[in-house]
mmCIF file of C-alpha atoms in Angstrom:
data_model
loop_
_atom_site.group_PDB
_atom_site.id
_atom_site.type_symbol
_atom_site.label_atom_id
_atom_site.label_comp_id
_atom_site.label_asym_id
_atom_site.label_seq_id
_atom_site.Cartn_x
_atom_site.Cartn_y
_atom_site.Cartn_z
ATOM 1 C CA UNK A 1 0.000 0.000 0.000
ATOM 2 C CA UNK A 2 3.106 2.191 0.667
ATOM 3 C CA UNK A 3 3.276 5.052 -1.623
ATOM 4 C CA UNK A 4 0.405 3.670 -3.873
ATOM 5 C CA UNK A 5 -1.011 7.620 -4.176
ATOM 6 C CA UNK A 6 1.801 7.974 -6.783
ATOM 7 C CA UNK A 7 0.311 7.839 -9.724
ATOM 8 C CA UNK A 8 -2.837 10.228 -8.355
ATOM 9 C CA UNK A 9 -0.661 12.299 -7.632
ATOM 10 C CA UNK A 10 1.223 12.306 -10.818
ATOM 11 C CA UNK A 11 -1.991 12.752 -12.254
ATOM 12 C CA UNK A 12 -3.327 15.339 -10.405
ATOM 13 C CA UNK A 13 -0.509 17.923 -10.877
ATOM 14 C CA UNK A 14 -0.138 17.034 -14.460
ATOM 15 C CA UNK A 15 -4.064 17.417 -14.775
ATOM 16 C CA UNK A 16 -3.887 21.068 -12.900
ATOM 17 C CA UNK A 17 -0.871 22.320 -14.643
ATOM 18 C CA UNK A 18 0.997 22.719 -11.766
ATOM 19 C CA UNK A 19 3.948 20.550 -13.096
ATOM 20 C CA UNK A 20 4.982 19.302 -16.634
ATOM 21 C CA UNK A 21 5.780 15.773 -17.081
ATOM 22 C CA UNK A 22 9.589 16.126 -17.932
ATOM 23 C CA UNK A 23 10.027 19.007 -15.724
ATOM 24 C CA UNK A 24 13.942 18.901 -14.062
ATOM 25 C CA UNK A 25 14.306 20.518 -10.908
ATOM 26 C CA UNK A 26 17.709 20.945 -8.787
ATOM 27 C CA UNK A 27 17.897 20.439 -5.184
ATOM 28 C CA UNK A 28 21.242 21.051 -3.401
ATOM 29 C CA UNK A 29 22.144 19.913 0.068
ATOM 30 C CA UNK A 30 25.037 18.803 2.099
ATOM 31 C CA UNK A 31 26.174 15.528 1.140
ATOM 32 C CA UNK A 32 27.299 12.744 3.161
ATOM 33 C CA UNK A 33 24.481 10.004 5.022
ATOM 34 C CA UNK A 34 22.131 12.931 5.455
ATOM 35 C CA UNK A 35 21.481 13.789 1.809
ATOM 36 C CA UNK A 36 21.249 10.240 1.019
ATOM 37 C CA UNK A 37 18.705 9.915 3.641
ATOM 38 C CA UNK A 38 16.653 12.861 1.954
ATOM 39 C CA UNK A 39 17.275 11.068 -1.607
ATOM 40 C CA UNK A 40 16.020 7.429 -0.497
ATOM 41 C CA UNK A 41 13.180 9.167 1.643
ATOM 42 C CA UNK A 42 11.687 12.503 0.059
ATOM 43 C CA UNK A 43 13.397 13.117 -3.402
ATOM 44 C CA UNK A 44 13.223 10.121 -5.390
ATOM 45 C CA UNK A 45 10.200 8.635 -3.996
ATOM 46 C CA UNK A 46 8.094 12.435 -4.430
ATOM 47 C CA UNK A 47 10.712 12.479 -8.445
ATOM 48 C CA UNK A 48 8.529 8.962 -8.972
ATOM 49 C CA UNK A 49 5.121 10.790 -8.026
ATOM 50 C CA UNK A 50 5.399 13.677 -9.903
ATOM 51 C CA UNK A 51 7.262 12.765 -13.279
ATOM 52 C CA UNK A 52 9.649 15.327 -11.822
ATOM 53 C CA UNK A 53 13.684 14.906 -12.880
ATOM 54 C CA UNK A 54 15.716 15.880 -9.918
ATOM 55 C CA UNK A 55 19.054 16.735 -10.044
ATOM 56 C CA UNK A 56 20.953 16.401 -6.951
ATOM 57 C CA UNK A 57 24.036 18.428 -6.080
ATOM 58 C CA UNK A 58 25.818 19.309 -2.822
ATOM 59 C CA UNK A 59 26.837 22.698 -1.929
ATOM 60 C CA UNK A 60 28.102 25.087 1.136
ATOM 61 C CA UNK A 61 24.764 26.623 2.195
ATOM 62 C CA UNK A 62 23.694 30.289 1.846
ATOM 63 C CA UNK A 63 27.025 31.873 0.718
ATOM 64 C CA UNK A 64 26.498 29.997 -2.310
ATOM 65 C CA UNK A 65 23.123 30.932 -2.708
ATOM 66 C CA UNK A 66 24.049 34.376 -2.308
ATOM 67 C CA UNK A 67 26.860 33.959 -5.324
ATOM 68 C CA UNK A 68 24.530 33.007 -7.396
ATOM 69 C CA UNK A 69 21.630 35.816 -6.726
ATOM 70 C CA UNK A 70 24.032 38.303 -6.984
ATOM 71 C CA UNK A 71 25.294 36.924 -10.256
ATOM 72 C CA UNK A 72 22.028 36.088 -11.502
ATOM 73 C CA UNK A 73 23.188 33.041 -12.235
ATOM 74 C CA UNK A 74 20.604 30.896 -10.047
ATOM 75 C CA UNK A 75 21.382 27.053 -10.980
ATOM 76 C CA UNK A 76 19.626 25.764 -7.557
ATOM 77 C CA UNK A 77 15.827 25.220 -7.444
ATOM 78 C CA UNK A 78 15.577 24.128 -4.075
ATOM 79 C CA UNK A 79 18.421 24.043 -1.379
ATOM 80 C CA UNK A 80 18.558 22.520 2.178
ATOM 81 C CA UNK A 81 19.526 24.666 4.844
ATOM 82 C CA UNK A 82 19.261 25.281 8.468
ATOM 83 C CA UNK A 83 16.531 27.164 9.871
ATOM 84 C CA UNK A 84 18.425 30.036 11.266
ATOM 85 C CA UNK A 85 20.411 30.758 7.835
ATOM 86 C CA UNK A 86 17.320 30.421 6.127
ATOM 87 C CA UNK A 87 15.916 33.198 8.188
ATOM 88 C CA UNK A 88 18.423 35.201 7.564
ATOM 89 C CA UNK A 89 18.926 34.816 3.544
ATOM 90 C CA UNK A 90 15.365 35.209 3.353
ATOM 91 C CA UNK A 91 15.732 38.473 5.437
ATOM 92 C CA UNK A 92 18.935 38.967 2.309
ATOM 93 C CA UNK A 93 16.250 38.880 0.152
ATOM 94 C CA UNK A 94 18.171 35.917 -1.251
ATOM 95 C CA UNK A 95 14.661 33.758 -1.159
ATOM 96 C CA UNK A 96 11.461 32.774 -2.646
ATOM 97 C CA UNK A 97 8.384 33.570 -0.288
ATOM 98 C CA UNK A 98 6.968 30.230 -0.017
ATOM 99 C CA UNK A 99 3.188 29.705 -0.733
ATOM 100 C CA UNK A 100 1.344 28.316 1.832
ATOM 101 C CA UNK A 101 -1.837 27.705 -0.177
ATOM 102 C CA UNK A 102 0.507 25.538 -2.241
ATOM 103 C CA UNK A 103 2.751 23.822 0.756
ATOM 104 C CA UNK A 104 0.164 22.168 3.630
ATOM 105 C CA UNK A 105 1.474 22.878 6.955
ATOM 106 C CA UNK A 106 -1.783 22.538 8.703
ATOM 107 C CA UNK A 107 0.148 19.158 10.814
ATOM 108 C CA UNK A 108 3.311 20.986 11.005
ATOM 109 C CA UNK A 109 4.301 21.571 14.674
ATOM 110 C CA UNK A 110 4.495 24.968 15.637
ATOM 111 C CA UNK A 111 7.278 27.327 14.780
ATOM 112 C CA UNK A 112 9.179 24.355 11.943
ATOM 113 C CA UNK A 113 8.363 26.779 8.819
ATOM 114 C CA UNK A 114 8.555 30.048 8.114
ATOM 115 C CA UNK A 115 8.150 32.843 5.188
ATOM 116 C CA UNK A 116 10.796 31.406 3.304
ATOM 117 C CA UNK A 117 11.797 27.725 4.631
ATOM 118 C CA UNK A 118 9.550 24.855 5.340
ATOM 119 C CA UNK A 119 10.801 22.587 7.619
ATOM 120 C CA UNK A 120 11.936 19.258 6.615
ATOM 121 C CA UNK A 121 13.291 17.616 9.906
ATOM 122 C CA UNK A 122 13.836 18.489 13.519
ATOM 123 C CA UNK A 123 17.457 17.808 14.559
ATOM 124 C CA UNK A 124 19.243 17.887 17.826
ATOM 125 C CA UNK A 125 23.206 19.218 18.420
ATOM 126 C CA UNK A 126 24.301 16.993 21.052
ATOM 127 C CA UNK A 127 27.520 16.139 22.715
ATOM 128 C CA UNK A 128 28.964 12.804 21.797
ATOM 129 C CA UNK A 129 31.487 10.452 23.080
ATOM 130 C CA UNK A 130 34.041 7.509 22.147
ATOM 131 C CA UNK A 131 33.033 4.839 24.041
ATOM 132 C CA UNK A 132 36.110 3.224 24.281
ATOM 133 C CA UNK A 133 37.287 5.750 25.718
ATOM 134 C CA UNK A 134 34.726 6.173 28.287
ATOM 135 C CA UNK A 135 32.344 3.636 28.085
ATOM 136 C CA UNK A 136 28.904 4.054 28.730
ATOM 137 C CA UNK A 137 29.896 6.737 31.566
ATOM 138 C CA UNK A 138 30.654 9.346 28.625
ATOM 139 C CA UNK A 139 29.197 13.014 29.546
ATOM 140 C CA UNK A 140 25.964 13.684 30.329
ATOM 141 C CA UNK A 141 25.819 17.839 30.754
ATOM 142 C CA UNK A 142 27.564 20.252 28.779
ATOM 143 C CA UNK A 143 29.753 21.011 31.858
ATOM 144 C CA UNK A 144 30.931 17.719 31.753
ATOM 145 C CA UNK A 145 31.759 18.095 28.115
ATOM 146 C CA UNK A 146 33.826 21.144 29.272
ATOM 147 C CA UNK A 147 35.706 19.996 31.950
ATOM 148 C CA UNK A 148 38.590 18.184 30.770
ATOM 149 C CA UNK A 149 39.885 16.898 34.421
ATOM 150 C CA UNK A 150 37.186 14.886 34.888
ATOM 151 C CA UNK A 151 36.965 13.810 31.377
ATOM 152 C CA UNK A 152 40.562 14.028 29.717
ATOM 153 C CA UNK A 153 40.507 13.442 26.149
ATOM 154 C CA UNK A 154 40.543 15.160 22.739
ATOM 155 C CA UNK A 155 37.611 17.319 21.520
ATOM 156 C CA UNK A 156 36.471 18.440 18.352
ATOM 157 C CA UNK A 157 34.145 21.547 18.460
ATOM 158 C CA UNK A 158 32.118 23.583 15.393
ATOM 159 C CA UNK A 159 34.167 26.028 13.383
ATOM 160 C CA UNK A 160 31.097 28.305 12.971
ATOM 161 C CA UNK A 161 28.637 30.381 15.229
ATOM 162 C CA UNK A 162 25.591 28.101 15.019
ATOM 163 C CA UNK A 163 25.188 26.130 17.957
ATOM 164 C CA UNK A 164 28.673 26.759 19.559
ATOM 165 C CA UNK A 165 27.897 29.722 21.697
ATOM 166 C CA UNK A 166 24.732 27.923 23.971
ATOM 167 C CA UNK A 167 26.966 25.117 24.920
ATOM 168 C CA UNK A 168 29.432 26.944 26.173
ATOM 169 C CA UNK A 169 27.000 28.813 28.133
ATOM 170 C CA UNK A 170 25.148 26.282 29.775
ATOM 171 C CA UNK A 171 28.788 24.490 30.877
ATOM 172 C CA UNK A 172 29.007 27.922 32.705
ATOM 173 C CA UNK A 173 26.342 27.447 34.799
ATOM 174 C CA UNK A 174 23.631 29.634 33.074
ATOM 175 C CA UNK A 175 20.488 28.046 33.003
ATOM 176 C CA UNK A 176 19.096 26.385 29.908
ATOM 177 C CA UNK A 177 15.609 28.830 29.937
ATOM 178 C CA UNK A 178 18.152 31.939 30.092
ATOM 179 C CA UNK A 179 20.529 31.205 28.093
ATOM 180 C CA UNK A 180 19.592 33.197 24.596
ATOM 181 C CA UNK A 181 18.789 36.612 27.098
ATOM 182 C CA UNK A 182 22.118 36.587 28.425
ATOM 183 C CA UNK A 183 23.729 35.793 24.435
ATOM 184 C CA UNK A 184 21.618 39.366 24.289
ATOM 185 C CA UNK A 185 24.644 41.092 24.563
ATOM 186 C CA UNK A 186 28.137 41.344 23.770
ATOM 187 C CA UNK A 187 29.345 40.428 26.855
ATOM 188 C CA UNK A 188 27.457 37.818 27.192
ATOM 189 C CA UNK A 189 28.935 36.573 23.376
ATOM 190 C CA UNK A 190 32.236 37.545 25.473
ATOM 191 C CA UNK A 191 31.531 35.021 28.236
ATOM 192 C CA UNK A 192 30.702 32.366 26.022
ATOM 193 C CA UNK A 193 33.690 32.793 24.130
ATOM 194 C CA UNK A 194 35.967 32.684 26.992
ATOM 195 C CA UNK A 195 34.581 29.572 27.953
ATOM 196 C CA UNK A 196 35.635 27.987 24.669
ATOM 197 C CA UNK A 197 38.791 29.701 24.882
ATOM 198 C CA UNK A 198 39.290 27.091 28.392
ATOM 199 C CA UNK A 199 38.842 23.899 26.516
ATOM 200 C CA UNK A 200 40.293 25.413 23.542
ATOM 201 C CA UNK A 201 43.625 23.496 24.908
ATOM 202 C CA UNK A 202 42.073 20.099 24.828
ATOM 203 C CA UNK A 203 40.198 20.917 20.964
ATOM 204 C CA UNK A 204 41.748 18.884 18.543
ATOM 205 C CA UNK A 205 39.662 19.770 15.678
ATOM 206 C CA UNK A 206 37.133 22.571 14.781
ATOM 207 C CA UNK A 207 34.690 20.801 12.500
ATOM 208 C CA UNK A 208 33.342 22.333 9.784
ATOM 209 C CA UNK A 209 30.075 19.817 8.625
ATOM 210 C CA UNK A 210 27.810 16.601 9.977
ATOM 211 C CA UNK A 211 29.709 14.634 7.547
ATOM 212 C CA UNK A 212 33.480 15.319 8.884
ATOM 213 C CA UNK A 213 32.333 15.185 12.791
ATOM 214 C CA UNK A 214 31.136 11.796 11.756
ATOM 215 C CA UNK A 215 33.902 10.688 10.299
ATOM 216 C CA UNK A 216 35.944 12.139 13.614
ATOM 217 C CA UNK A 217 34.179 9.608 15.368
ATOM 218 C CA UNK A 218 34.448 7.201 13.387
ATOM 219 C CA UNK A 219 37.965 6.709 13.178
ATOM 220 C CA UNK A 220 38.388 7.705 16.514
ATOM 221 C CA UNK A 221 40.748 10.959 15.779
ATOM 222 C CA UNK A 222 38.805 12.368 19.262
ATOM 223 C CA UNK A 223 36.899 11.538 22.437
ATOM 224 C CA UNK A 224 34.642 13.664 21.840
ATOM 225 C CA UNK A 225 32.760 16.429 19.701
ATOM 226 C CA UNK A 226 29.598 18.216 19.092
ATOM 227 C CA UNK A 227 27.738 16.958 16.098
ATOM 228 C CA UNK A 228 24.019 16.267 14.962
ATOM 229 C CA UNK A 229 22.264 13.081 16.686
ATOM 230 C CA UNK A 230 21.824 11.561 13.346
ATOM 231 C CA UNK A 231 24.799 11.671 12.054
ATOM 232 C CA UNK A 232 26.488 9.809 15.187
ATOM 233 C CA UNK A 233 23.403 7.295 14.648
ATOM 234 C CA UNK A 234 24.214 6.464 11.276
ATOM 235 C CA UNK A 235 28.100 6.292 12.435
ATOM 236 C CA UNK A 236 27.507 3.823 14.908
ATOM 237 C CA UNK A 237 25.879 1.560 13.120
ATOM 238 C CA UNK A 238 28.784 1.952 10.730
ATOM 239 C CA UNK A 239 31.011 0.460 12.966
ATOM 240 C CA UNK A 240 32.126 3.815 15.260
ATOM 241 C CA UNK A 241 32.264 3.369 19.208
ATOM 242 C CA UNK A 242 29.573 6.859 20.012
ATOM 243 C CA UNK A 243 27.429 7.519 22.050
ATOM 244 C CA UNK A 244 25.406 10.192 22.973
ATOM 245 C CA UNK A 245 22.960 11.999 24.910
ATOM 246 C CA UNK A 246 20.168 14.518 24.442
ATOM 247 C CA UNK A 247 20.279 15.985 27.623
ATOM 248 C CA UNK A 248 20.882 19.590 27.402
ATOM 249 C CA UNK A 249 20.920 19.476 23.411
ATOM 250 C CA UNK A 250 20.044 22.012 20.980
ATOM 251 C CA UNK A 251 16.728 21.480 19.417
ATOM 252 C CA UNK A 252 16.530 22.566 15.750
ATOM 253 C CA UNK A 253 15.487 22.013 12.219
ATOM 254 C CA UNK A 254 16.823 21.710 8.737
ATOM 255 C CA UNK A 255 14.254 23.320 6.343
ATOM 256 C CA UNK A 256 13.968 23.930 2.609
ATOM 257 C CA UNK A 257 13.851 26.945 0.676
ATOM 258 C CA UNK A 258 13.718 28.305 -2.986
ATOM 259 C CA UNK A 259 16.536 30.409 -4.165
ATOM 260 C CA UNK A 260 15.378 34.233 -5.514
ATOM 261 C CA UNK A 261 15.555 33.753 -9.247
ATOM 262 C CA UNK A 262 14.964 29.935 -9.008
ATOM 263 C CA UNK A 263 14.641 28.595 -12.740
ATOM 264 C CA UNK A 264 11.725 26.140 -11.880
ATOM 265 C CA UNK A 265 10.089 28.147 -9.295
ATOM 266 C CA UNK A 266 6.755 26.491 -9.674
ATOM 267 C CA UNK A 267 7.939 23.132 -10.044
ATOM 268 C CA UNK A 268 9.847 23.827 -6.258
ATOM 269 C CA UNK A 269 6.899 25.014 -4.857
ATOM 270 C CA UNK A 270 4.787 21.717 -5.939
ATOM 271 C CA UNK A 271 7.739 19.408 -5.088
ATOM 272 C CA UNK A 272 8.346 21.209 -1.648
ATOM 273 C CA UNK A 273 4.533 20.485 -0.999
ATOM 274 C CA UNK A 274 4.917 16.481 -1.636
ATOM 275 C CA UNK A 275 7.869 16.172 0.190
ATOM 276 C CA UNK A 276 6.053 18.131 3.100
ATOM 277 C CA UNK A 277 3.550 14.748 3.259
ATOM 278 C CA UNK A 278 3.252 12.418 6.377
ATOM 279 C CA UNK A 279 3.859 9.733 3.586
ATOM 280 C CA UNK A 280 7.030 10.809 2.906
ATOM 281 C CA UNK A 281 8.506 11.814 6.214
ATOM 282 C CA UNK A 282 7.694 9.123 7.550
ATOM 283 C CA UNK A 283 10.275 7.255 5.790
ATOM 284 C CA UNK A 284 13.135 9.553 7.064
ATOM 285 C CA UNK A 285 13.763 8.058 10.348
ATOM 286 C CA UNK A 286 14.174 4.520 8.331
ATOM 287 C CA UNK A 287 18.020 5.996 6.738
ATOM 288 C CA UNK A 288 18.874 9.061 9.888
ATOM 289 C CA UNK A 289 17.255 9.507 13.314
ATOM 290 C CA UNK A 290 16.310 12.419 12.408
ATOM 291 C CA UNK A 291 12.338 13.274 13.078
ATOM 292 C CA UNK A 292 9.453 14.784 11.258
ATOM 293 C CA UNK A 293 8.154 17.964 10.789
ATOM 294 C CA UNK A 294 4.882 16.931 9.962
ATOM 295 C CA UNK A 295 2.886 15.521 13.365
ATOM 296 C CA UNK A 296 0.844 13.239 10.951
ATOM 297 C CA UNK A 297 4.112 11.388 9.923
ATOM 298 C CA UNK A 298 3.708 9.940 13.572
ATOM 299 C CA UNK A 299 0.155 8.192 12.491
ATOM 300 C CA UNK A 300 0.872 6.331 9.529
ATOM 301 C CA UNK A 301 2.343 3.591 11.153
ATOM 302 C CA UNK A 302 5.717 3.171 9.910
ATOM 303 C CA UNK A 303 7.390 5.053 12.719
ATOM 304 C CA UNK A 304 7.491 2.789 15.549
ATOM 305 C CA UNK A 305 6.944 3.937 19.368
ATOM 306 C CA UNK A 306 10.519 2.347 19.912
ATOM 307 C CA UNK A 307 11.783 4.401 16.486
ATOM 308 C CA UNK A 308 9.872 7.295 17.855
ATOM 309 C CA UNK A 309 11.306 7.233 21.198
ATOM 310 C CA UNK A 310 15.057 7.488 19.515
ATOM 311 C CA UNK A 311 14.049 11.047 17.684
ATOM 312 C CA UNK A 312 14.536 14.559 18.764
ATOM 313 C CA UNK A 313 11.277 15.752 18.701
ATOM 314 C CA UNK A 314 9.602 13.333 20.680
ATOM 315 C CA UNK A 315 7.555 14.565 23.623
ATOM 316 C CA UNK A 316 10.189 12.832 26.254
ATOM 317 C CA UNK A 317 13.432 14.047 24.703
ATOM 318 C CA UNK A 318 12.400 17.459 23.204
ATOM 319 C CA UNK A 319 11.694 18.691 27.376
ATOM 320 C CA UNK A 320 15.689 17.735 27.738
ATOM 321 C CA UNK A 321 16.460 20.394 25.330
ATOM 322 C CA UNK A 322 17.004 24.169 24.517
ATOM 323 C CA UNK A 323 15.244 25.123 21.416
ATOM 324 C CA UNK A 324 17.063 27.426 18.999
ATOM 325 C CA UNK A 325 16.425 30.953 18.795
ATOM 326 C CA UNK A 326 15.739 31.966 15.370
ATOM 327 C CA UNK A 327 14.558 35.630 16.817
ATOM 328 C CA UNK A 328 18.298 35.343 18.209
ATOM 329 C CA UNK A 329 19.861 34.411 15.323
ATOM 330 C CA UNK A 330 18.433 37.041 13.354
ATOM 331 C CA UNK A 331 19.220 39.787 15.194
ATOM 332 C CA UNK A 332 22.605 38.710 16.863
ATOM 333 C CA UNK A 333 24.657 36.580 14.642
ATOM 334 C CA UNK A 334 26.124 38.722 12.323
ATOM 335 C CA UNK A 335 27.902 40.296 15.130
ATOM 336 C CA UNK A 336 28.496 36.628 17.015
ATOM 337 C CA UNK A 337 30.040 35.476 14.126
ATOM 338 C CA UNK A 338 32.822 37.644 13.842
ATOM 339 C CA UNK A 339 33.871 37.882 17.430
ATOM 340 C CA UNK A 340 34.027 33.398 16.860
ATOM 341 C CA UNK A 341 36.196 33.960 14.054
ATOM 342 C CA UNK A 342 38.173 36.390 15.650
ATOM 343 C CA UNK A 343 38.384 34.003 18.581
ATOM 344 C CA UNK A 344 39.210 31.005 16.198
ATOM 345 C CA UNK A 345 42.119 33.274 14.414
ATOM 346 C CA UNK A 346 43.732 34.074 17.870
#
C-alpha cells in the first residue's frame, strides 16, 4: 500500500498544470548520510510521483546561494539549509516567499516553517562520546563536556557560530531557559567565548560539517565532539564506538527553501509540498534519526513507538532540550560570528 497515491498524484498535478511531465528541478544539500537519507526518503520517492527529474548536487549553504543571486546566475531550485540561515537569507532577500496555499502545513508543529523555509526535519546538536574511551559513563551535561579533568581526552568543536555559543554557556552554569537573554549582549557573546577559549587546549579539531564530525568519530581521531544526533546514529551503526545523549541538546530544524531567481520556481513550490507529506517523512527516520516535521508522519504507522522514542522531537526528549532561537539568530549573529572567528584566528 506504501506510496500507492503515486500515480494520483502524478496525475493530479499534471491534470492542474501545476507541473509538466519532464520538468527537471535541482535540489542542493550537504552531502554525506544525510542527503542520502533525503534522496532514499523525500526526493526520489516524491521524483517517482510527480514525473519530476531531480538533479541532486551538494553545496556550502547560503554563501552559495548568495553567489549566485548576486550573479544572476541561479542554478539551484531548491536548497537545504538550516533554519536560522534560512531566516536570515530570506531576510537577504536571497529567497522565494513560499506559498502556503501551495505547501500544507496545517500538521506541522508549531514554529518548523517560516516565510521562506519549510521545515523538513527536527534535529538535535548533542555532545557525543568515544566509548572506548569512556564507556557508557561518557558526559551527560555540557559542563561535563567542558571539563577536561574529569573527562581528559581530545575534543572536536564547530568552526562556525551556530550552535557553539549555547553550549558553552550552559557548561558555565547559566540556566538552559536563560541562556539566549544573556547571548543578548556582547558580553554575554564575550563570556561564552571565553569559555571555549578554556577547553580550547584540549580541541583537537574545529569541524566544519555533519559529515566530517562523523567521520571524527568514526575513526576515533577524538573523544569527543559536538555533532548532529543523526549523524552519530548512522556512524555507529557503521562500525564507530559513540554515544550520545540529548540531555541539554540544541533542538533545531533543517528546512527547505527556494533560491530568488529559481529557474523552476513552480515546479519547487509543488515538489516542496509532496515532500512536506506524512507519507514521505515518515520514511526519514528509516536511513537518519532524524524526526518529522509533519505531526501526521507519527500516524501512519511506519514510525514505531521504539523508532519514535530514539528522535529529537519526541515529547520525552524534546523537554531535555534548549530550542534554537531563530529571533536570536536574526538579530545577533552577524555580530556573534565575527567575534568566533576572531576568537578562532587568535
Amino acid at each position: 500500500m506504501r506510496k500507492t497515491f503515486s500515480l494520483t498524484v502524478a496525475a493530479t498535478l499534471l491534470a492542474s498544470g501545476a507541473v509538466a511531465q519532464g520538468t527537471e528541478i535541482t535540489i542542493a544539500s550537504w552531502g554525506g548520510s544525510y542527503q542520502d537519507a533525503q534522496s532514499k526518503a523525500l526526493f526520489e520517492p516524491a521524483s517517482a510521483a510527480t514525473g519530476v527529474t531531480v538533479k541532486q548536487e551538494t553545496y556550502g549553504g547560503m554563501a552559495d546561494v548568495r553567489l549566485q543571486v548576486s550573479t544572476g546566475q541561479v542554478t539551484f531550485d531548491i536548497v537545504a539549509s538550516g533554519s536560522g540561515s534560512a531566516a536570515r537569507a530570506g531576510a537577504e532577500g536571497l529567497l522565494e516567499p513560499l506559498d502556503y496555499n501551495v505547501i500544507d502545513v496545517s500538521n506541522f508543529y508549531p514554529n518548523l516553517y517560516s516565510e521562506y523555509c519549510v521545515g523538513g526535519d527536527v534535529f538535535s546538536t548533542v555532545y557525543a562520546w568515544n566509548t572506548d574511551t569512556y564507556g557508557e559513563n561518557g558526559p551527560q551535561s555540557w559542563a561535563d563536556f567542558f571539563d577536561a579533568e574529569k573527562f581528559p581526552g581530545s575534543r572536536a568543536y564547530r568552526g562556525s557560530v551556530a550552535g557553539a555559543l549555547e553550549p558553552a554557556l550552559m557548561a558555565d552554569g547559566v540556566p538552559m531557559d536563560q541562556v539566549y537573554e544573556v547571548l543578548s549582549s556582547e558580553e554575554g557573546i564575550e563570556r561564552a567565548l571565553n569559555k571555549i577559549r578554556e577547553l580550547r587546549p584540549n580541541i583537537s579539531v574545529f569541524w566544519s560539517s555533519g559529515a566530517q564530525h562523523a567521520q571524527l568519530m568514526k575513526d576515533g581521531e577524538v573523544d569527543m565532539t559536538t555533532g548532529w544526533n543523526g549523524r552519530f546514529d548512522t556512524a555507529a551503526a557503521d562500525g564507530a564506538k559513540v554515544d550520545y545523549s540529548f540531555n541539554q541538546a540544541l533542538l533545531d530544524y533543517d528546512c527547505f527553501a527556494i533560491p530568488k531567481g529559481a529557474p523552476n520556481k513552480d515546479a519547487a513550490m509543488q515538489f516542496l509540498a509532496e515532500i512536506s507529506k506524512p507519507e514521505y517523512q515518515d520514511d526519514l527516520p528509516k536511513y537518519i534519526t532524524y524526526g518529522p516535521t509533519n505531526k501526521s508522519a507519527y500516524d501512519t504507522g511506519e514510525i514505531s513507538a521504539e523508532v519514535a522514542a530514539g528522535l529529537p522531537s519526541s515529547p520525552e526528549n524534546a523537554a531535555m532540550q534548549l530550542p534554537i532561537s531563530l529571533e536570536w539568530y536574526a538579530k545577533w549573529e552577524t555580530v556573534a560570528a565575527e567575534m568566533y572567528q576572531e576568537m578562532l584566528t587568535e
